[in-house]
């Protein structure tokens, strides 16, 4: 009997396929296309304590090498998420991951505390709550905070440490490929009590509008994702998962079952699907069915048989 079950920091996932933050909204639209309960989990759109309207001007561009975005963390804020989105996400009957960003340390800590308190209350009332908190220290598109947290280990340490103190929700930190040393960053997360790390967020990149003679994006740079980054992200997942003892969630350019298997063989406990959701609206259900069929064909009964074998 083939089993796709994963254990992500004590959270049981039906399978390793999680929808990445910022590519799946809060699941509402995709929920009209297929049954979300077949997924391993859903990471919410990136939240911040206060609502944000995001960046002006061009936000997304398709390029021959991948997708570029400069959304700038547009979101309705933590309170609105808790009030208007969490119930329907929980009802989708898959693991719910709240992705939390912030403009400064205080915003991260207060955002995490607010999510945590609301979830404690829900649990006391017998309601399901957020299964994992994904701390986003790696957004490349905001002036305040964002990438500057994710590239400096000591700045990031303070955020992870203080957020850890205000929540008992399993904590996963989303790492930046732009960090000077992503292995050191993952070690720091482990030392500070994070339960998992996810990597990578988008690569800081650039596109110039040659007729306007300026960057195509506000804030000069944008985040690159998609197949172009997969070999580099895979190498980073391999390095990090062999260096730390906490689970690693791999992401970057996954668009096939074979890509998922590569990430698992590199050491990932689970994976996240991002850009491919925009290319194929049925990505989630096709990849779950495809991975099950692949395992049956290859006579792999459990992902533990292949995880980290390379
Ligand atoms: O590429 C990204 N874009 N990564 C993030 O973490 C956030 C997002 C945005 O809102 O700009």
Short mmCIF file of C-alpha atoms and ligand atoms in Angstrom, two decimals:
data_model
loop_
_atom_site.label_atom_id
_atom_site.label_comp_id
_atom_site.label_asym_id
_atom_site.label_seq_id
_atom_site.Cartn_x
_atom_site.Cartn_y
_atom_site.Cartn_z
CA UNK A 1 0.00 0.00 0.00
CA UNK A 2 1.58 3.29 -1.11
CA UNK A 3 1.68 6.02 1.52
CA UNK A 4 2.43 9.67 0.81
CA UNK A 5 2.07 10.77 4.45
CA UNK A 6 4.66 13.23 5.79
CA UNK A 7 5.46 14.50 9.24
CA UNK A 8 6.24 18.19 9.18
CA UNK A 9 7.37 19.14 12.68
CA UNK A 10 4.66 17.01 14.27
CA UNK A 11 2.01 18.09 11.76
CA UNK A 12 0.78 15.11 9.76
CA UNK A 13 0.43 15.94 6.08
CA UNK A 14 -1.65 13.77 3.76
CA UNK A 15 1.09 14.11 1.17
CA UNK A 16 4.15 16.35 0.65
CA UNK A 17 2.44 18.77 -1.75
CA UNK A 18 1.80 22.21 -0.25
CA UNK A 19 0.61 25.26 -2.17
CA UNK A 20 3.11 28.09 -1.74
CA UNK A 21 2.27 31.43 -0.20
CA UNK A 22 1.24 34.14 -2.62
CA UNK A 23 0.29 31.74 -5.39
CA UNK A 24 -2.92 30.32 -3.96
CA UNK A 25 -4.57 33.30 -2.24
CA UNK A 26 -6.56 31.84 0.65
CA UNK A 27 -7.67 28.91 -1.48
CA UNK A 28 -11.09 30.29 -2.38
CA UNK A 29 -10.66 30.47 -6.17
CA UNK A 30 -8.79 27.16 -6.52
CA UNK A 31 -11.42 25.56 -4.29
CA UNK A 32 -13.90 26.13 -7.11
CA UNK A 33 -11.67 24.14 -9.46
CA UNK A 34 -10.85 21.06 -7.37
CA UNK A 35 -11.23 19.46 -3.95
CA UNK A 36 -8.56 21.09 -1.78
CA UNK A 37 -8.65 18.28 0.77
CA UNK A 38 -6.44 16.19 -1.54
CA UNK A 39 -3.53 18.59 -0.90
CA UNK A 40 -0.83 18.22 1.73
CA UNK A 41 -1.38 21.81 2.82
CA UNK A 42 -2.02 25.41 1.84
CA UNK A 43 0.22 28.33 2.79
CA UNK A 44 -1.82 31.52 3.01
CA UNK A 45 -1.07 34.69 1.11
CA UNK A 46 1.66 36.55 3.02
CA UNK A 47 0.09 38.36 5.97
CA UNK A 48 1.22 41.34 7.96
CA UNK A 49 -0.19 42.75 11.19
CA UNK A 50 -1.56 45.79 9.35
CA UNK A 51 -3.26 45.67 5.93
CA UNK A 52 -0.97 46.64 3.04
CA UNK A 53 -1.86 47.84 -0.43
CA UNK A 54 1.37 46.56 -1.99
CA UNK A 55 3.58 48.11 -4.66
CA UNK A 56 2.43 50.42 -7.43
CA UNK A 57 3.21 49.91 -11.11
CA UNK A 58 4.13 46.62 -12.71
CA UNK A 59 3.71 43.69 -10.32
CA UNK A 60 4.21 40.59 -12.41
CA UNK A 61 6.07 39.87 -15.64
CA UNK A 62 6.58 36.64 -17.48
CA UNK A 63 10.10 36.34 -18.88
CA UNK A 64 11.71 33.53 -20.90
CA UNK A 65 13.59 32.46 -17.77
CA UNK A 66 10.75 32.58 -15.27
CA UNK A 67 8.26 34.81 -13.51
CA UNK A 68 9.17 38.10 -11.90
CA UNK A 69 7.00 39.67 -9.22
CA UNK A 70 6.99 42.79 -7.15
CA UNK A 71 3.70 42.48 -5.31
CA UNK A 72 4.97 44.10 -2.13
CA UNK A 73 2.99 42.00 0.36
CA UNK A 74 -0.46 43.27 -0.48
CA UNK A 75 -2.76 41.65 2.07
CA UNK A 76 -5.81 42.39 4.25
CA UNK A 77 -3.92 42.10 7.56
CA UNK A 78 -3.89 39.46 10.28
CA UNK A 79 -7.21 40.47 11.90
CA UNK A 80 -9.09 40.22 8.61
CA UNK A 81 -7.45 36.85 7.88
CA UNK A 82 -8.58 35.51 11.24
CA UNK A 83 -12.09 36.84 10.82
CA UNK A 84 -12.77 36.26 7.13
CA UNK A 85 -10.44 33.58 5.78
CA UNK A 86 -9.43 31.09 8.46
CA UNK A 87 -12.81 29.32 8.77
CA UNK A 88 -13.04 28.51 5.08
CA UNK A 89 -9.37 27.49 4.94
CA UNK A 90 -9.87 25.11 7.87
CA UNK A 91 -13.02 23.78 6.16
CA UNK A 92 -10.91 22.81 3.15
CA UNK A 93 -9.66 19.97 5.38
CA UNK A 94 -5.96 20.24 4.62
CA UNK A 95 -3.07 21.57 6.71
CA UNK A 96 -3.32 25.34 7.10
CA UNK A 97 -0.10 27.33 7.10
CA UNK A 98 -0.27 31.05 7.93
CA UNK A 99 2.54 32.95 6.22
CA UNK A 100 3.56 36.01 8.23
CA UNK A 101 5.76 38.92 7.14
CA UNK A 102 6.44 42.26 8.72
CA UNK A 103 8.00 45.67 8.23
CA UNK A 104 9.85 45.58 11.55
CA UNK A 105 10.48 43.35 14.55
CA UNK A 106 7.50 44.64 16.48
CA UNK A 107 5.14 43.93 13.61
CA UNK A 108 6.36 40.34 13.32
CA UNK A 109 6.02 39.72 17.04
CA UNK A 110 2.58 41.33 17.36
CA UNK A 111 1.34 39.56 14.23
CA UNK A 112 2.50 36.19 15.55
CA UNK A 113 1.01 36.90 18.97
CA UNK A 114 -2.36 37.83 17.45
CA UNK A 115 -2.49 34.67 15.33
CA UNK A 116 -1.41 32.60 18.30
CA UNK A 117 -3.99 34.01 20.72
CA UNK A 118 -6.80 33.56 18.19
CA UNK A 119 -5.72 29.96 17.57
CA UNK A 120 -5.54 29.18 21.30
CA UNK A 121 -9.09 30.47 21.67
CA UNK A 122 -10.30 28.42 18.70
CA UNK A 123 -8.73 25.29 20.14
CA UNK A 124 -10.34 25.87 23.52
CA UNK A 125 -13.65 26.07 21.66
CA UNK A 126 -12.89 22.80 19.88
CA UNK A 127 -12.28 24.47 16.54
CA UNK A 128 -9.35 23.66 14.29
CA UNK A 129 -6.78 26.41 13.92
CA UNK A 130 -3.58 27.23 12.05
CA UNK A 131 -1.35 24.14 11.87
CA UNK A 132 1.93 25.92 11.15
CA UNK A 133 3.23 29.46 11.13
CA UNK A 134 5.55 30.21 8.21
CA UNK A 135 7.69 33.19 9.12
CA UNK A 136 8.53 35.09 5.97
CA UNK A 137 11.86 36.87 6.45
CA UNK A 138 12.64 36.77 2.77
CA UNK A 139 10.32 38.98 0.70
CA UNK A 140 12.54 40.76 -1.84
CA UNK A 141 9.96 43.40 -2.73
CA UNK A 142 9.42 45.65 0.26
CA UNK A 143 11.53 48.62 1.23
CA UNK A 144 11.14 48.22 4.97
CA UNK A 145 12.01 44.78 6.24
CA UNK A 146 11.67 42.09 3.62
CA UNK A 147 14.93 40.98 2.18
CA UNK A 148 17.12 42.82 4.66
CA UNK A 149 15.91 40.47 7.41
CA UNK A 150 16.51 37.38 5.37
CA UNK A 151 20.06 38.10 4.30
CA UNK A 152 21.56 38.97 7.68
CA UNK A 153 21.71 36.08 10.14
CA UNK A 154 21.86 38.25 13.27
CA UNK A 155 18.93 40.46 12.22
CA UNK A 156 16.93 37.35 11.39
CA UNK A 157 17.93 35.73 14.69
CA UNK A 158 16.18 38.42 16.70
CA UNK A 159 12.95 37.96 14.76
CA UNK A 160 12.95 34.18 15.05
CA UNK A 161 13.85 34.35 18.76
CA UNK A 162 11.15 36.85 19.68
CA UNK A 163 8.45 35.25 17.54
CA UNK A 164 9.29 31.87 19.06
CA UNK A 165 8.60 33.33 22.50
CA UNK A 166 5.07 34.42 21.67
CA UNK A 167 3.74 31.32 19.95
CA UNK A 168 3.53 27.60 20.51
CA UNK A 169 2.26 27.01 16.95
CA UNK A 170 4.88 24.95 15.06
CA UNK A 171 7.19 27.53 13.51
CA UNK A 172 8.70 27.24 10.02
CA UNK A 173 11.00 29.98 8.76
CA UNK A 174 11.00 30.78 5.04
CA UNK A 175 14.55 31.46 3.91
CA UNK A 176 15.95 33.71 1.24
CA UNK A 177 18.25 32.46 -1.52
CA UNK A 178 19.76 35.94 -1.34
CA UNK A 179 21.20 35.25 2.12
CA UNK A 180 24.99 35.42 2.32
CA UNK A 181 25.01 31.92 3.79
CA UNK A 182 21.74 30.00 3.69
CA UNK A 183 23.16 27.08 5.69
CA UNK A 184 24.18 29.45 8.51
CA UNK A 185 20.71 30.97 8.37
CA UNK A 186 19.08 27.53 8.71
CA UNK A 187 21.40 26.63 11.62
CA UNK A 188 20.40 29.86 13.34
CA UNK A 189 16.69 28.99 12.92
CA UNK A 190 17.27 25.58 14.44
CA UNK A 191 19.20 27.10 17.38
CA UNK A 192 16.42 29.59 18.03
CA UNK A 193 13.78 26.91 18.26
CA UNK A 194 12.24 26.90 14.78
CA UNK A 195 10.55 23.58 14.01
CA UNK A 196 11.23 23.63 10.26
CA UNK A 197 12.63 25.79 7.47
CA UNK A 198 11.22 26.32 4.01
CA UNK A 199 13.38 27.38 1.08
CA UNK A 200 13.72 29.20 -1.21
CA UNK A 201 11.76 32.42 -1.56
CA UNK A 202 12.34 34.30 -4.83
CA UNK A 203 15.72 35.47 -6.09
CA UNK A 204 16.35 39.19 -6.20
CA UNK A 205 16.48 40.01 -9.92
CA UNK A 206 16.07 42.86 -12.37
CA UNK A 207 14.27 43.80 -15.56
CA UNK A 208 14.76 47.09 -17.38
CA UNK A 209 12.12 48.81 -19.49
CA UNK A 210 14.47 50.05 -22.21
CA UNK A 211 11.96 52.54 -23.66
CA UNK A 212 11.23 54.14 -20.29
CA UNK A 213 14.94 53.81 -19.47
CA UNK A 214 14.22 52.61 -15.96
CA UNK A 215 13.62 49.45 -13.99
CA UNK A 216 10.38 47.72 -14.96
CA UNK A 217 9.54 47.44 -11.24
CA UNK A 218 9.09 49.78 -8.31
CA UNK A 219 11.99 49.40 -5.79
CA UNK A 220 14.34 48.58 -8.72
CA UNK A 221 14.41 44.82 -8.24
CA UNK A 222 11.87 42.02 -8.27
CA UNK A 223 11.66 38.37 -7.21
CA UNK A 224 12.45 35.70 -9.80
CA UNK A 225 10.73 32.31 -9.56
CA UNK A 226 9.90 29.38 -11.83
CA UNK A 227 11.93 26.67 -13.59
CA UNK A 228 15.00 28.91 -14.01
CA UNK A 229 15.72 28.80 -10.29
CA UNK A 230 15.09 25.09 -9.73
CA UNK A 231 18.65 23.74 -10.01
CA UNK A 232 19.96 26.40 -7.62
CA UNK A 233 17.11 25.98 -5.15
CA UNK A 234 17.56 22.21 -5.27
CA UNK A 235 21.25 22.58 -4.43
CA UNK A 236 20.36 24.81 -1.48
CA UNK A 237 17.74 22.35 -0.20
CA UNK A 238 20.32 19.57 -0.44
CA UNK A 239 22.91 21.59 1.49
CA UNK A 240 20.50 22.73 4.19
CA UNK A 241 18.75 19.40 4.72
CA UNK A 242 22.08 17.67 5.21
CA UNK A 243 23.20 20.36 7.69
CA UNK A 244 20.23 20.65 10.07
CA UNK A 245 18.06 18.18 11.98
CA UNK A 246 14.75 20.01 11.57
CA UNK A 247 12.59 19.26 8.52
CA UNK A 248 13.17 21.19 5.31
CA UNK A 249 10.38 22.13 2.91
CA UNK A 250 11.76 22.59 -0.59
CA UNK A 251 10.50 24.93 -3.25
CA UNK A 252 11.65 26.64 -6.40
CA UNK A 253 10.54 25.91 -9.94
CA UNK A 254 8.61 22.70 -9.32
CA UNK A 255 6.40 21.89 -12.30
CA UNK A 256 6.44 18.11 -12.52
CA UNK A 257 6.36 14.95 -10.43
CA UNK A 258 10.02 14.38 -11.29
CA UNK A 259 10.87 17.79 -9.81
CA UNK A 260 9.13 16.79 -6.56
CA UNK A 261 11.03 13.51 -6.43
CA UNK A 262 14.30 15.39 -6.92
CA UNK A 263 13.54 17.64 -3.95
CA UNK A 264 12.63 14.65 -1.77
CA UNK A 265 15.79 12.81 -2.81
CA UNK A 266 17.74 15.98 -1.95
CA UNK A 267 16.30 15.71 1.58
CA UNK A 268 13.06 17.70 1.64
CA UNK A 269 10.31 16.46 3.95
CA UNK A 270 7.71 18.20 1.78
CA UNK A 271 7.59 20.67 -1.11
CA UNK A 272 5.74 23.82 -2.08
CA UNK A 273 4.30 24.58 -5.49
CA UNK A 274 4.37 28.26 -6.42
CA UNK A 275 4.68 29.70 -9.92
CA UNK A 276 3.34 26.52 -11.50
CA UNK A 277 -0.09 27.29 -9.99
CA UNK A 278 -0.30 30.23 -12.39
CA UNK A 279 0.73 28.12 -15.38
CA UNK A 280 -1.59 25.22 -14.60
CA UNK A 281 -4.63 25.97 -12.44
CA UNK A 282 -4.98 22.25 -11.69
CA UNK A 283 -1.31 21.88 -10.65
CA UNK A 284 -2.13 20.68 -7.15
CA UNK A 285 -4.48 17.85 -8.05
CA UNK A 286 -2.41 16.75 -11.06
CA UNK A 287 0.80 16.58 -9.02
CA UNK A 288 -0.84 14.64 -6.17
CA UNK A 289 -2.26 12.09 -8.63
CA UNK A 290 1.02 12.03 -10.57
CA UNK A 291 3.18 11.45 -7.50
CA UNK A 292 0.94 8.60 -6.33
CA UNK A 293 1.15 6.98 -9.79
CA UNK A 294 4.92 7.48 -9.92
CA UNK A 295 5.42 5.80 -6.55
CA UNK A 296 3.24 2.87 -7.55
CA UNK A 297 5.10 2.47 -10.85
CA UNK A 298 8.53 2.71 -9.19
CA UNK A 299 7.41 0.48 -6.30
CA UNK A 300 8.22 3.14 -3.71
CA UNK A 301 5.86 2.45 -0.82
CA UNK A 302 6.82 5.39 1.37
CA UNK A 303 8.65 8.65 0.75
CA UNK A 304 11.02 7.73 3.59
CA UNK A 305 12.55 5.18 1.20
CA UNK A 306 13.87 7.91 -1.07
CA UNK A 307 14.12 10.98 1.17
CA UNK A 308 17.65 12.38 1.32
CA UNK A 309 19.21 9.42 -0.49
CA UNK A 310 21.36 11.65 -2.69
O1 LIG B 1 8.53 37.00 -4.28
C1 LIG B 1 7.86 37.32 -3.30
N1 LIG B 1 6.84 38.18 -3.45
N2 LIG B 1 8.13 36.82 -2.09
C2 LIG B 1 7.47 37.18 -0.97
O2 LIG B 1 7.82 36.74 0.11
C3 LIG B 1 6.34 38.11 -1.04
C4 LIG B 1 5.91 38.46 -2.42
C5 LIG B 1 5.43 39.89 -2.49
O3 LIG B 1 4.37 40.16 -1.91
O4 LIG B 1 6.11 40.74 -3.06
#
